[in-house]
Amino acid sequence: MQKQREGIKTRLTETDPEVANIIKAEEERQQTTLTMIPSENHVSPAVREASASILINKYSEGYPTKRYYQGQAHADEIETLAIDRAKQLFGAEHVNVQPNSGSPANQAVFLAVLEKGDTFMGLNLTHGGHLTHGSPVNFSGRYFTPVHYAVDEKTERIDLDQVRELARRHKPKLIISGFTAYPRTFDFAGFQSIADEVGALHLADISHIAGLVVAGVHASPFPAAQFVTTTTHKTLRGPRGAIIMSHEKYAKAINKAVFPGLQGGPHEHTIAAKAVAFGEALQPSFKEYAAQIVANAKALAETLMAEGIKLVTDGTDTHLLLIDLRPLGIGLGRPMAASLEQGGIVTNCNTVPFDPSSPFKPSGVRLGTPTLTTRGMKETEMRSIGTWIAEIIHDPNNEGLQQKIRGQVLELCKQFPLDI
Ligand code: DSN
């Protein structure tokens, strides 16, 4: 065996330097810039190791002890461990750890409990909702009947009275709470009481805030919500993927919806990485991490506002901030995100509520603190970064300024290296 392997190149740098070099360059990019896209994070080396493990070779259609192929002893062990840890972490009755990402996780809930054409409610995409919450270009808007709630124009916050009024009028079968671009605490209990009143099921999509929820720094939709979905790669700091949690009553329907309803073989290497991330989130230190994410976001928000930058809702309760650029001009989000990237600050353009422009040319920039907090940065660093962001926003075409800030960002990144 040893002899057969002699002389065979096995490392990526030798077998495929083209790919290896691209990966190396991406590592360099992440190491030397400030990742402030609020849905991204830096996973631990342990999560990456599990994700790249030998489990990548295994086909495991089905569920632990009920598979279709042989050789499942360790796939069963790893998937059971991931399920048990998720149950412990969230206090969930049933967990399916197989969804490949957030969209299929939400899709599975639809498949489990709705019929084609059924009415459901979700937050308007341009007010911070997600594509799977009823966008016309998504399966949820094409095959079902969405009713959208919105934020109040003045407060820019969700108005539960409006949600209740819509729910009473439209009698949805399912109400989705949750967001991708809303900076304030989500009142899951309020949503639950509305769902209960109109006889709807409640799906809380906590993808953005799962890490905050398990750490107790954001209210939890458990145990009342019938369904809770979350991606595992945002504040939870795990691999790219998702899980679905539900009341035991819906366990069978959810499992059937994921497989064979939507997916084939689960990605057991990713499930192993989810187990590692859940193990990390069960450590007491994760509570400190999540609390620091929010403290950092608040410090950043205060700095930006003191520098004259308008934030949607004038602040944040979470990991996420939404800069409203409308006072400076309509549709400036994309060029502003590009200017910030020239300074080494990586964000994403985003619509703001009641944006007069289009999602392709939005008037906002979305940013957040999970990744910077993973690097060990605290309020002091947030204040520096907030000042740099404000300087670029006030003078977005000044290339000299961008280069100066790029240098400062580089120095900061060196002080807080990624654990690779
Ligand atoms: N792409 C995710 C986000 O950035 O929030 C949502 O799917």
Tab-separated table of C-alpha atoms and ligand atoms in Angstrom:
chain	number	residue	atom	x	y	z
A	1	MET	CA	0.000	0.000	0.000
A	2	GLN	CA	2.770	2.327	1.077
A	3	LYS	CA	4.666	1.410	-2.093
A	4	GLN	CA	1.672	2.132	-4.316
A	5	ARG	CA	1.455	5.581	-2.855
A	6	GLU	CA	5.098	6.399	-3.320
A	7	GLY	CA	5.554	9.195	-5.775
A	8	ILE	CA	1.847	9.954	-5.913
A	9	LYS	CA	1.120	13.611	-5.306
A	10	THR	CA	-1.605	13.986	-2.719
A	11	ARG	CA	-1.532	17.596	-1.541
A	12	LEU	CA	-3.652	20.201	-3.299
A	13	THR	CA	-0.673	22.511	-3.754
A	14	GLU	CA	0.991	19.742	-5.772
A	15	THR	CA	-1.979	18.201	-7.567
A	16	ASP	CA	-3.844	21.366	-8.414
A	17	PRO	CA	-1.857	24.518	-7.731
A	18	GLU	CA	-4.414	26.563	-9.650
A	19	VAL	CA	-7.158	25.789	-7.111
A	20	ALA	CA	-4.710	25.869	-4.191
A	21	ASN	CA	-3.601	29.370	-5.161
A	22	ILE	CA	-7.167	30.669	-5.354
A	23	ILE	CA	-7.887	29.252	-1.894
A	24	LYS	CA	-4.672	30.772	-0.556
A	25	ALA	CA	-5.632	34.158	-1.992
A	26	GLU	CA	-9.075	33.926	-0.351
A	27	GLU	CA	-7.399	33.099	2.965
A	28	GLU	CA	-5.247	36.191	2.543
A	29	ARG	CA	-8.318	38.296	1.706
A	30	GLN	CA	-10.159	37.145	4.828
A	31	GLN	CA	-7.051	37.604	6.963
A	32	THR	CA	-6.390	41.157	5.787
A	33	THR	CA	-9.879	42.684	5.559
A	34	LEU	CA	-12.694	43.336	8.005
A	35	THR	CA	-15.581	40.971	7.229
A	36	MET	CA	-18.644	42.927	8.282
A	37	ILE	CA	-21.341	41.104	6.317
A	38	PRO	CA	-23.636	40.225	9.251
A	39	SER	CA	-24.524	36.788	7.901
A	40	GLU	CA	-20.884	35.676	7.734
A	41	ASN	CA	-18.522	34.441	10.406
A	42	HIS	CA	-15.153	32.711	10.826
A	43	VAL	CA	-15.517	29.117	11.976
A	44	SER	CA	-12.970	27.499	14.265
A	45	PRO	CA	-10.232	25.268	12.826
A	46	ALA	CA	-12.055	22.348	14.507
A	47	VAL	CA	-15.255	23.069	12.577
A	48	ARG	CA	-13.269	23.271	9.347
A	49	GLU	CA	-11.450	20.031	10.121
A	50	ALA	CA	-14.718	18.153	10.657
A	51	SER	CA	-16.159	19.740	7.531
A	52	ALA	CA	-13.248	18.480	5.425
A	53	SER	CA	-13.295	15.027	7.043
A	54	ILE	CA	-13.545	11.528	5.560
A	55	LEU	CA	-17.305	11.613	6.117
A	56	ILE	CA	-17.447	13.478	2.807
A	57	ASN	CA	-17.245	10.071	1.128
A	58	LYS	CA	-20.382	8.578	2.666
A	59	TYR	CA	-23.896	8.288	1.264
A	60	SER	CA	-26.478	8.089	4.062
A	61	GLU	CA	-29.982	8.582	2.657
A	62	GLY	CA	-32.486	8.199	5.439
A	63	TYR	CA	-32.060	8.842	9.151
A	64	PRO	CA	-29.947	7.205	11.903
A	65	THR	CA	-30.751	3.443	12.126
A	66	LYS	CA	-33.090	3.778	9.119
A	67	ARG	CA	-30.758	4.141	6.144
A	68	TYR	CA	-30.868	2.733	2.643
A	69	TYR	CA	-27.168	1.827	2.240
A	70	GLN	CA	-24.789	-0.218	4.382
A	71	GLY	CA	-21.771	1.117	6.289
A	72	GLN	CA	-23.637	3.632	8.421
A	73	ALA	CA	-22.238	2.971	11.911
A	74	HIS	CA	-20.307	6.233	12.119
A	75	ALA	CA	-22.637	8.353	10.013
A	76	ASP	CA	-25.385	7.333	12.438
A	77	GLU	CA	-23.179	8.188	15.415
A	78	ILE	CA	-22.258	11.622	14.109
A	79	GLU	CA	-25.805	12.545	13.061
A	80	THR	CA	-27.229	11.381	16.410
A	81	LEU	CA	-24.612	13.393	18.256
A	82	ALA	CA	-25.428	16.525	16.220
A	83	ILE	CA	-29.152	16.053	16.932
A	84	ASP	CA	-28.593	15.521	20.672
A	85	ARG	CA	-26.352	18.577	20.968
A	86	ALA	CA	-28.808	20.774	19.039
A	87	LYS	CA	-31.648	19.610	21.306
A	88	GLN	CA	-29.580	20.490	24.362
A	89	LEU	CA	-28.482	23.826	22.942
A	90	PHE	CA	-31.898	25.080	21.863
A	91	GLY	CA	-34.204	23.081	24.131
A	92	ALA	CA	-35.962	21.682	21.060
A	93	GLU	CA	-38.153	18.566	21.044
A	94	HIS	CA	-37.230	17.410	17.539
A	95	VAL	CA	-34.267	18.372	15.349
A	96	ASN	CA	-33.482	17.559	11.734
A	97	VAL	CA	-29.833	18.402	11.032
A	98	GLN	CA	-29.824	17.510	7.330
A	99	PRO	CA	-30.907	20.720	5.516
A	100	ASN	CA	-28.126	21.891	3.243
A	101	SER	CA	-28.949	25.521	3.852
A	102	GLY	CA	-31.541	27.981	5.134
A	103	SER	CA	-33.732	28.126	2.035
A	104	PRO	CA	-34.279	24.348	1.810
A	105	ALA	CA	-34.936	24.304	5.564
A	106	ASN	CA	-37.784	26.782	5.143
A	107	GLN	CA	-38.933	24.974	2.022
A	108	ALA	CA	-39.197	21.751	4.045
A	109	VAL	CA	-41.515	23.394	6.576
A	110	PHE	CA	-43.756	24.563	3.717
A	111	LEU	CA	-43.739	21.067	2.231
A	112	ALA	CA	-44.528	19.521	5.615
A	113	VAL	CA	-47.550	21.619	6.561
A	114	LEU	CA	-48.854	23.676	3.617
A	115	GLU	CA	-50.663	22.759	0.421
A	116	LYS	CA	-50.028	24.570	-2.860
A	117	GLY	CA	-51.755	27.952	-2.799
A	118	ASP	CA	-52.115	28.148	0.995
A	119	THR	CA	-51.903	31.583	2.591
A	120	PHE	CA	-49.002	32.424	4.903
A	121	MET	CA	-47.493	35.600	6.342
A	122	GLY	CA	-43.919	36.861	6.377
A	123	LEU	CA	-41.922	40.086	6.573
A	124	ASN	CA	-41.677	42.017	3.313
A	125	LEU	CA	-38.267	41.408	1.669
A	126	THR	CA	-37.508	45.100	1.256
A	127	HIS	CA	-38.317	45.671	4.931
A	128	GLY	CA	-35.856	43.013	6.063
A	129	GLY	CA	-37.571	39.699	5.281
A	130	HIS	CA	-36.035	36.784	3.403
A	131	LEU	CA	-36.649	35.496	-0.130
A	132	THR	CA	-38.262	32.371	1.335
A	133	HIS	CA	-40.712	34.493	3.298
A	134	GLY	CA	-42.846	35.028	0.196
A	135	SER	CA	-40.834	36.843	-2.461
A	136	PRO	CA	-42.518	36.507	-5.877
A	137	VAL	CA	-39.238	35.265	-7.384
A	138	ASN	CA	-38.950	32.454	-4.811
A	139	PHE	CA	-40.832	29.115	-4.502
A	140	SER	CA	-42.624	30.564	-1.459
A	141	GLY	CA	-44.165	33.395	-3.466
A	142	ARG	CA	-44.739	31.356	-6.635
A	143	TYR	CA	-46.513	28.330	-5.227
A	144	PHE	CA	-48.127	29.752	-2.103
A	145	THR	CA	-50.074	32.913	-1.265
A	146	PRO	CA	-47.966	35.318	0.786
A	147	VAL	CA	-49.360	38.182	2.823
A	148	HIS	CA	-46.586	40.543	3.854
A	149	TYR	CA	-46.339	42.568	7.003
A	150	ALA	CA	-44.067	45.590	6.998
A	151	VAL	CA	-42.304	47.919	9.373
A	152	ASP	CA	-43.929	51.160	10.446
A	153	GLU	CA	-42.734	54.034	8.242
A	154	LYS	CA	-42.024	56.340	11.175
A	155	THR	CA	-40.476	53.990	13.741
A	156	GLU	CA	-39.085	51.548	11.125
A	157	ARG	CA	-40.012	48.806	13.600
A	158	ILE	CA	-42.423	45.923	13.208
A	159	ASP	CA	-45.904	46.954	14.223
A	160	LEU	CA	-47.578	43.965	15.899
A	161	ASP	CA	-50.980	45.646	15.613
A	162	GLN	CA	-50.587	45.578	11.840
A	163	VAL	CA	-49.459	41.927	11.962
A	164	ARG	CA	-52.521	41.040	14.082
A	165	GLU	CA	-54.896	42.935	11.815
A	166	LEU	CA	-53.503	41.192	8.699
A	167	ALA	CA	-53.641	37.806	10.416
A	168	ARG	CA	-57.268	38.295	11.428
A	169	ARG	CA	-58.183	39.412	7.913
A	170	HIS	CA	-56.291	36.769	5.906
A	171	LYS	CA	-56.399	33.782	8.302
A	172	PRO	CA	-52.968	32.424	7.245
A	173	LYS	CA	-52.130	28.789	7.846
A	174	LEU	CA	-48.560	29.746	8.802
A	175	ILE	CA	-46.952	32.909	10.154
A	176	ILE	CA	-43.205	33.373	9.713
A	177	SER	CA	-41.319	35.562	12.142
A	178	GLY	CA	-37.676	36.396	11.504
A	179	PHE	CA	-35.532	38.483	9.178
A	180	THR	CA	-32.345	39.012	7.250
A	181	ALA	CA	-32.082	42.772	7.643
A	182	TYR	CA	-33.860	44.052	10.728
A	183	PRO	CA	-31.707	45.513	13.515
A	184	ARG	CA	-34.112	45.217	16.439
A	185	THR	CA	-35.253	42.492	18.805
A	186	PHE	CA	-37.963	40.308	17.289
A	187	ASP	CA	-40.980	39.829	19.535
A	188	PHE	CA	-41.455	36.078	19.095
A	189	ALA	CA	-43.943	35.906	21.979
A	190	GLY	CA	-46.071	38.578	20.289
A	191	PHE	CA	-46.025	36.610	17.013
A	192	GLN	CA	-46.935	33.435	18.861
A	193	SER	CA	-49.960	35.026	20.486
A	194	ILE	CA	-51.173	36.285	17.082
A	195	ALA	CA	-50.615	32.859	15.498
A	196	ASP	CA	-52.463	31.187	18.369
A	197	GLU	CA	-55.336	33.658	18.123
A	198	VAL	CA	-55.958	32.998	14.405
A	199	GLY	CA	-55.145	29.278	14.544
A	200	ALA	CA	-51.964	29.587	12.461
A	201	LEU	CA	-48.739	27.655	12.877
A	202	HIS	CA	-45.688	29.717	13.822
A	203	LEU	CA	-42.345	29.327	12.043
A	204	ALA	CA	-39.575	31.376	13.640
A	205	ASP	CA	-36.653	31.743	11.230
A	206	ILE	CA	-33.823	32.625	13.617
A	207	SER	CA	-31.026	32.216	11.062
A	208	HIS	CA	-29.387	35.540	11.832
A	209	ILE	CA	-29.713	35.460	15.595
A	210	ALA	CA	-29.398	31.772	16.552
A	211	GLY	CA	-26.103	32.440	18.346
A	212	LEU	CA	-27.699	35.276	20.289
A	213	VAL	CA	-30.743	33.164	21.146
A	214	VAL	CA	-28.742	30.225	22.556
A	215	ALA	CA	-26.640	32.658	24.582
A	216	GLY	CA	-29.742	34.306	26.032
A	217	VAL	CA	-28.972	37.753	24.598
A	218	HIS	CA	-32.031	37.662	22.318
A	219	ALA	CA	-35.507	36.374	23.238
A	220	SER	CA	-36.171	32.792	22.208
A	221	PRO	CA	-39.162	31.480	20.224
A	222	PHE	CA	-38.882	28.193	22.181
A	223	PRO	CA	-40.829	26.286	23.358
A	224	ALA	CA	-44.012	27.812	21.924
A	225	ALA	CA	-43.213	28.039	18.189
A	226	GLN	CA	-44.180	24.886	16.320
A	227	PHE	CA	-41.190	25.302	13.953
A	228	VAL	CA	-37.834	27.025	14.276
A	229	THR	CA	-35.355	27.064	11.413
A	230	THR	CA	-31.839	28.379	11.473
A	231	THR	CA	-28.778	28.406	9.324
A	232	THR	CA	-25.720	27.215	11.209
A	233	HIS	CA	-23.136	29.576	9.727
A	234	LYS	CA	-24.126	33.015	10.953
A	235	THR	CA	-23.940	34.073	14.631
A	236	LEU	CA	-23.942	30.353	15.524
A	237	ARG	CA	-20.450	30.163	13.936
A	238	GLY	CA	-20.801	26.731	12.380
A	239	PRO	CA	-20.455	25.340	8.854
A	240	ARG	CA	-22.668	26.454	5.976
A	241	GLY	CA	-25.933	24.596	6.478
A	242	ALA	CA	-29.157	24.652	8.443
A	243	ILE	CA	-31.356	22.728	10.864
A	244	ILE	CA	-35.083	22.495	11.468
A	245	MET	CA	-36.478	22.230	14.966
A	246	SER	CA	-40.094	21.417	15.715
A	247	HIS	CA	-42.552	20.093	18.219
A	248	GLU	CA	-42.407	16.283	18.347
A	249	LYS	CA	-45.878	16.188	16.791
A	250	TYR	CA	-44.412	17.401	13.486
A	251	ALA	CA	-41.235	15.295	13.553
A	252	LYS	CA	-42.367	12.759	10.992
A	253	ALA	CA	-43.728	15.360	8.578
A	254	ILE	CA	-40.521	17.420	8.768
A	255	ASN	CA	-38.255	14.412	8.283
A	256	LYS	CA	-40.286	13.242	5.285
A	257	ALA	CA	-40.196	16.733	3.787
A	258	VAL	CA	-36.388	16.933	4.006
A	259	PHE	CA	-35.836	13.367	2.764
A	260	PRO	CA	-37.208	12.165	0.412
A	261	GLY	CA	-39.221	15.346	-0.139
A	262	LEU	CA	-36.434	17.749	-1.031
A	263	GLN	CA	-32.963	16.330	-0.566
A	264	GLY	CA	-31.090	13.108	-1.253
A	265	GLY	CA	-28.087	11.999	0.760
A	266	PRO	CA	-27.274	14.255	3.697
A	267	HIS	CA	-23.834	15.845	3.844
A	268	GLU	CA	-22.499	13.958	6.858
A	269	HIS	CA	-19.185	15.861	6.834
A	270	THR	CA	-21.158	19.083	7.273
A	271	ILE	CA	-23.305	17.428	9.925
A	272	ALA	CA	-20.080	16.510	11.763
A	273	ALA	CA	-19.048	20.162	11.592
A	274	LYS	CA	-22.494	21.196	12.875
A	275	ALA	CA	-21.956	18.851	15.860
A	276	VAL	CA	-18.606	20.529	16.570
A	277	ALA	CA	-20.131	24.015	16.332
A	278	PHE	CA	-23.005	23.029	18.655
A	279	GLY	CA	-20.410	21.685	21.098
A	280	GLU	CA	-18.600	25.038	20.966
A	281	ALA	CA	-21.841	26.962	21.467
A	282	LEU	CA	-22.600	24.838	24.548
A	283	GLN	CA	-19.432	26.154	26.234
A	284	PRO	CA	-19.909	28.986	28.775
A	285	SER	CA	-17.501	31.155	26.737
A	286	PHE	CA	-20.025	31.281	23.883
A	287	LYS	CA	-22.368	33.352	26.070
A	288	GLU	CA	-19.594	35.942	26.463
A	289	TYR	CA	-18.947	35.836	22.722
A	290	ALA	CA	-22.597	36.496	21.849
A	291	ALA	CA	-22.933	39.275	24.432
A	292	GLN	CA	-19.805	40.892	22.994
A	293	ILE	CA	-21.249	40.725	19.453
A	294	VAL	CA	-24.180	42.864	20.627
A	295	ALA	CA	-22.000	45.201	22.719
A	296	ASN	CA	-19.778	45.701	19.668
A	297	ALA	CA	-22.753	46.400	17.400
A	298	LYS	CA	-24.074	48.992	19.852
A	299	ALA	CA	-20.661	50.695	20.098
A	300	LEU	CA	-20.396	50.747	16.313
A	301	ALA	CA	-23.926	52.157	15.986
A	302	GLU	CA	-23.214	54.917	18.516
A	303	THR	CA	-20.016	55.901	16.701
A	304	LEU	CA	-21.689	55.987	13.295
A	305	MET	CA	-24.622	58.050	14.557
A	306	ALA	CA	-22.274	60.457	16.354
A	307	GLU	CA	-20.540	60.877	12.969
A	308	GLY	CA	-23.857	61.890	11.409
A	309	ILE	CA	-24.734	58.582	9.740
A	310	LYS	CA	-28.435	57.636	9.676
A	311	LEU	CA	-29.206	54.099	10.845
A	312	VAL	CA	-32.521	52.369	10.259
A	313	THR	CA	-34.385	52.521	13.628
A	314	ASP	CA	-31.568	54.763	14.911
A	315	GLY	CA	-29.614	51.906	16.420
A	316	THR	CA	-29.505	48.171	16.987
A	317	ASP	CA	-30.358	45.507	19.564
A	318	THR	CA	-28.567	42.735	17.717
A	319	HIS	CA	-25.460	41.974	15.653
A	320	LEU	CA	-26.727	43.931	12.651
A	321	LEU	CA	-26.872	47.551	11.527
A	322	LEU	CA	-28.536	49.013	8.470
A	323	ILE	CA	-27.130	52.291	7.193
A	324	ASP	CA	-29.719	54.464	5.472
A	325	LEU	CA	-27.977	56.426	2.729
A	326	ARG	CA	-31.108	58.204	1.505
A	327	PRO	CA	-30.085	61.489	3.165
A	328	LEU	CA	-27.002	61.413	0.869
A	329	GLY	CA	-28.795	60.209	-2.256
A	330	ILE	CA	-31.050	57.454	-3.577
A	331	GLY	CA	-29.600	54.130	-4.720
A	332	LEU	CA	-26.118	54.692	-3.256
A	333	GLY	CA	-25.788	51.338	-1.464
A	334	ARG	CA	-23.843	49.460	-4.115
A	335	PRO	CA	-21.208	52.120	-4.900
A	336	MET	CA	-20.834	52.820	-1.172
A	337	ALA	CA	-20.198	49.145	-0.392
A	338	ALA	CA	-17.583	49.191	-3.172
A	339	SER	CA	-15.896	52.287	-1.698
A	340	LEU	CA	-15.851	50.663	1.741
A	341	GLU	CA	-14.267	47.539	0.267
A	342	GLN	CA	-11.513	49.689	-1.226
A	343	GLY	CA	-10.795	50.641	2.371
A	344	GLY	CA	-10.721	46.958	3.407
A	345	ILE	CA	-14.196	46.989	4.991
A	346	VAL	CA	-16.443	44.306	3.490
A	347	THR	CA	-20.212	44.896	3.783
A	348	ASN	CA	-23.214	44.411	1.527
A	349	CYS	CA	-25.605	46.822	-0.126
A	350	ASN	CA	-29.201	46.393	0.989
A	351	THR	CA	-32.608	47.968	0.602
A	352	VAL	CA	-33.888	50.102	3.449
A	353	PRO	CA	-37.606	50.152	4.401
A	354	PHE	CA	-39.633	52.208	1.905
A	355	ASP	CA	-36.605	52.400	-0.375
A	356	PRO	CA	-37.586	54.437	-3.428
A	357	SER	CA	-34.945	52.546	-5.420
A	358	SER	CA	-34.789	48.865	-6.453
A	359	PRO	CA	-33.175	45.871	-4.677
A	360	PHE	CA	-30.533	45.922	-7.424
A	361	LYS	CA	-29.724	49.554	-6.742
A	362	PRO	CA	-30.600	49.827	-3.065
A	363	SER	CA	-30.172	52.826	-0.781
A	364	GLY	CA	-28.611	51.096	2.212
A	365	VAL	CA	-25.576	49.208	3.457
A	366	ARG	CA	-25.948	46.260	5.853
A	367	LEU	CA	-23.155	45.406	8.252
A	368	GLY	CA	-22.547	43.580	11.500
A	369	THR	CA	-20.111	42.443	14.144
A	370	PRO	CA	-20.079	38.602	14.457
A	371	THR	CA	-16.824	38.126	12.549
A	372	LEU	CA	-14.933	40.990	14.145
A	373	THR	CA	-15.993	39.667	17.555
A	374	THR	CA	-14.700	36.209	16.627
A	375	ARG	CA	-11.328	37.870	15.930
A	376	GLY	CA	-11.365	39.228	19.488
A	377	MET	CA	-12.183	42.860	18.746
A	378	LYS	CA	-14.067	44.909	21.323
A	379	GLU	CA	-15.699	48.343	21.700
A	380	THR	CA	-12.404	50.250	21.266
A	381	GLU	CA	-11.841	48.699	17.843
A	382	MET	CA	-15.505	49.284	16.922
A	383	ARG	CA	-15.081	52.989	17.583
A	384	SER	CA	-12.061	53.160	15.243
A	385	ILE	CA	-13.844	51.148	12.557
A	386	GLY	CA	-16.982	53.287	12.914
A	387	THR	CA	-14.908	56.417	12.358
A	388	TRP	CA	-13.273	54.938	9.241
A	389	ILE	CA	-16.657	53.873	7.817
A	390	ALA	CA	-18.058	57.358	8.423
A	391	GLU	CA	-15.031	59.001	6.785
A	392	ILE	CA	-15.512	56.929	3.631
A	393	ILE	CA	-19.276	57.495	3.569
A	394	HIS	CA	-18.778	61.259	3.780
A	395	ASP	CA	-16.167	61.219	0.993
A	396	PRO	CA	-16.829	58.039	-1.041
A	397	ASN	CA	-14.764	58.912	-4.120
A	398	ASN	CA	-11.597	59.864	-2.268
A	399	GLU	CA	-9.154	57.120	-3.265
A	400	GLY	CA	-6.376	58.535	-1.123
A	401	LEU	CA	-8.609	58.266	1.940
A	402	GLN	CA	-9.545	54.695	1.018
A	403	GLN	CA	-5.861	53.764	0.754
A	404	LYS	CA	-5.082	55.400	4.103
A	405	ILE	CA	-7.901	53.480	5.789
A	406	ARG	CA	-6.861	50.281	3.980
A	407	GLY	CA	-3.496	50.627	5.752
A	408	GLN	CA	-5.145	51.153	9.142
A	409	VAL	CA	-7.407	48.145	8.547
A	410	LEU	CA	-4.368	46.035	7.682
A	411	GLU	CA	-2.644	46.999	10.931
A	412	LEU	CA	-5.786	46.146	12.918
A	413	CYS	CA	-6.144	42.791	11.158
A	414	LYS	CA	-2.532	41.957	12.069
A	415	GLN	CA	-3.317	42.616	15.735
A	416	PHE	CA	-6.378	40.316	15.553
A	417	PRO	CA	-5.376	37.453	13.244
A	418	LEU	CA	-7.845	34.796	12.207
A	419	ASP	CA	-7.385	31.412	13.836
A	420	ILE	CA	-6.704	29.317	10.715
B	1	DSN	N1	-27.857	35.479	2.399
B	1	DSN	C1	-28.386	35.550	3.747
B	1	DSN	C2	-28.048	36.851	4.389
B	1	DSN	O1	-27.052	37.425	4.004
B	1	DSN	O2	-28.754	37.303	5.271
B	1	DSN	C3	-29.814	35.257	3.777
B	1	DSN	O3	-30.100	34.159	2.986
